[in-house]
Coordinates of C-alpha atoms in Angstrom, one line a residue:
X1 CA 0.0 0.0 0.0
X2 CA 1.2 3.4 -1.0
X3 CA 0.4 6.6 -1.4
X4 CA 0.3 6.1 -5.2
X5 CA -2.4 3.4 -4.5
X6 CA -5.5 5.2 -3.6
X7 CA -7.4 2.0 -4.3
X8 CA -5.4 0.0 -1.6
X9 CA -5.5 2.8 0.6
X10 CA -9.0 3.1 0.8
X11 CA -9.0 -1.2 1.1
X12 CA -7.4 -0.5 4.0
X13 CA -9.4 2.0 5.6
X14 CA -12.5 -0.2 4.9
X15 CA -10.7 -3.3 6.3
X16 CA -10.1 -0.9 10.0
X17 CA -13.8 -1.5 10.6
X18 CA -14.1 -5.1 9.5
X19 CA -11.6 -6.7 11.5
X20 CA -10.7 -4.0 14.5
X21 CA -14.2 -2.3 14.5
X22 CA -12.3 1.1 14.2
X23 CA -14.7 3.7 12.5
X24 CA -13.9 5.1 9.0
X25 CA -13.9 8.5 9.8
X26 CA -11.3 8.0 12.7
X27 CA -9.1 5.8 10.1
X28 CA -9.0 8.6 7.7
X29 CA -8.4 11.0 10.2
X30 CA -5.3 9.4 11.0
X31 CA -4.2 8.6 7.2
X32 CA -4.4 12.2 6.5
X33 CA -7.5 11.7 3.9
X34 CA -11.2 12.9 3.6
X35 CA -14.6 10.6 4.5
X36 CA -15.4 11.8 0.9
X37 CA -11.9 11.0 -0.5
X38 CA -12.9 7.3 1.5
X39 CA -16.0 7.3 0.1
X40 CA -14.9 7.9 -3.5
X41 CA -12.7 5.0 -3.2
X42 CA -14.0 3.0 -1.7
X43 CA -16.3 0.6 -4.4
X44 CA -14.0 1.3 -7.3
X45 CA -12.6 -1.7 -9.3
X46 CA -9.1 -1.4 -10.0
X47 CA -7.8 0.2 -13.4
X48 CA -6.1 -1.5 -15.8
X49 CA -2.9 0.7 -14.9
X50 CA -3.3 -0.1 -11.3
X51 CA -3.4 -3.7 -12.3
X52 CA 0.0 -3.6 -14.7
X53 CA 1.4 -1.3 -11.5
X54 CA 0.7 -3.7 -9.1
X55 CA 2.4 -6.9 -11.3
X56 CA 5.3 -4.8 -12.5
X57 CA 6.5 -3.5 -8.7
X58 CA 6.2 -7.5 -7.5
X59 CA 8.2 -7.8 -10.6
X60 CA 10.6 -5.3 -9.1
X61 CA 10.6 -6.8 -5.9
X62 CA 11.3 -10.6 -6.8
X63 CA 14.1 -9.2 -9.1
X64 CA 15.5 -7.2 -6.5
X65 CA 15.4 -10.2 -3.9
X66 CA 16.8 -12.5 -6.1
X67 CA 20.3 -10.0 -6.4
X68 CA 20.2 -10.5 -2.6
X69 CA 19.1 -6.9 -2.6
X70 CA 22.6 -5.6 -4.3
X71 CA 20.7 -4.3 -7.6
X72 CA 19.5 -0.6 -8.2
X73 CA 17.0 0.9 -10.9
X74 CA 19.5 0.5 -13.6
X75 CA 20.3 -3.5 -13.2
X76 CA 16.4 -4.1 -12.7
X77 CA 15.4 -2.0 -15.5
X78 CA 17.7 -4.3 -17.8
X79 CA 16.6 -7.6 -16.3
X80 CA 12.8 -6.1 -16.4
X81 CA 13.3 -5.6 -19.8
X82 CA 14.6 -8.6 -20.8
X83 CA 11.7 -10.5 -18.9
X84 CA 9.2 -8.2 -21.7
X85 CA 8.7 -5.2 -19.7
X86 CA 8.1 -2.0 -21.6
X87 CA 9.1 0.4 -18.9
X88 CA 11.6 3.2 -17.9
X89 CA 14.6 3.2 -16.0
X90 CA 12.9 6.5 -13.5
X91 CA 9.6 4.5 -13.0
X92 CA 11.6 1.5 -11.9
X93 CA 13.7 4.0 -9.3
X94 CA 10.2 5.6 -8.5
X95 CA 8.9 1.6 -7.4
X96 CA 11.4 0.8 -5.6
X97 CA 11.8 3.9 -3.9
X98 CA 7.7 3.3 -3.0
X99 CA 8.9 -0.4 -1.7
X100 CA 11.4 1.2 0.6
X101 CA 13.9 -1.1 -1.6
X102 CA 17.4 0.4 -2.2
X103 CA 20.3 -1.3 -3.9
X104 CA 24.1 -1.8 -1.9
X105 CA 26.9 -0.5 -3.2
X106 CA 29.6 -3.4 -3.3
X107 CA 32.6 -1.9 -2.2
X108 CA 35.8 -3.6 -3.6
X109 CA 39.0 -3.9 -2.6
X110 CA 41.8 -2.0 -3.6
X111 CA 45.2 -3.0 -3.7
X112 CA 47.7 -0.7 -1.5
X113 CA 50.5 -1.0 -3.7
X114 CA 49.6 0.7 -6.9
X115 CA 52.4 2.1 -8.6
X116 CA 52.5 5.8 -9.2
X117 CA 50.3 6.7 -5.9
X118 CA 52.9 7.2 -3.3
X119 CA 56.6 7.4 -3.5
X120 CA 57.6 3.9 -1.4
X121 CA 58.7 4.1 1.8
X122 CA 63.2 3.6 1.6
X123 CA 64.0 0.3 2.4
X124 CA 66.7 0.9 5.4
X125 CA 67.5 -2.9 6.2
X126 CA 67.7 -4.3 2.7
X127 CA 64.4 -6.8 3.0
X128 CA 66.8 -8.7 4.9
X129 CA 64.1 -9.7 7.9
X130 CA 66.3 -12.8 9.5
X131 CA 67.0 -11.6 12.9
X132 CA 67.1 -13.9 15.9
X133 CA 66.4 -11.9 18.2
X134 CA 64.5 -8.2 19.0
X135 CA 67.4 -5.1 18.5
X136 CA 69.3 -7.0 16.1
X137 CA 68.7 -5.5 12.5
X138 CA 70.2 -2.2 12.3
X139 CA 70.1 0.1 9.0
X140 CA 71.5 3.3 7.9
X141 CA 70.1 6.1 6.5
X142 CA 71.2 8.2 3.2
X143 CA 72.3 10.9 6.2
X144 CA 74.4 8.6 8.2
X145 CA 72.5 8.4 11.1
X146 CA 71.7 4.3 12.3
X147 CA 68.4 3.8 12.6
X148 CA 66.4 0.5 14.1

């Protein structure tokens, strides 16, 4: 149920009374809508476009499940349209936004040692690590001075 679903909005309303005996004009004063709004609502059959709505965002949602929720709009768009979906890429952000559904970034990881990012660190003992013991491997700098 959205906001974009005045149908299943007003479903709902109408369901308040049925099963918790809660009034419609208190369930509409809470939802932010009119009685007459409710009213206006309330016995129309579904469009068409409310139908193809309603398939294409559980479309969206088993897509986006079934990337273990990694894909955004652009991804689902493509698969959408490969399933036969005429559709754009900003209604398929717009549904998923609706569905509280957002796609994760996957971070990779970069390698520290890329060539041409830092200057490397002067290697004072040679990549000679075979001491026996701690205070053993000395080194000298360009300057003179020993350094452990």
């Amino acid at each position: 149920m959205t906001e974009s679903d005045p149908a299943a909005l007003a479903a709902f309303i109408g369901n308040q009374r049925a099963e918790h005996h809660v009034p419609h004009r208190l369930a509409c004063r809470v939802l932010g809508v009119s009685e007459s709004w409710f009213y206006k609502w309330r016995g129309k059959p579904m469009t068409t476009r409310e139908v193809r709505r309603g398939k294409l965002a559980e479309a969206i949602k088993q897509i986006f499940e079934g990337s273990g929720g990694t894909y955004g709009s652009p991804k689902v768009w493509i698969r959408l349209l490969r399933e036969g979906w005429r559709v754009s890429v900003n209604t398929v952000a717009k549904i998923l936004a609706e569905l509280g559904l957002a796609g994760r970034k996957i971070r990779r990881r970069r390698g520290l040692t890329r060539p041409g990012k830092r200057a490397a660190a002067p290697d004072f003992v040679r990549r000679d690590f075979t001491a026996d013991a701690p205070d053993q491997v000395w080194a000298e700098r360009h300057d003179g001075d020993r350094h452990r």
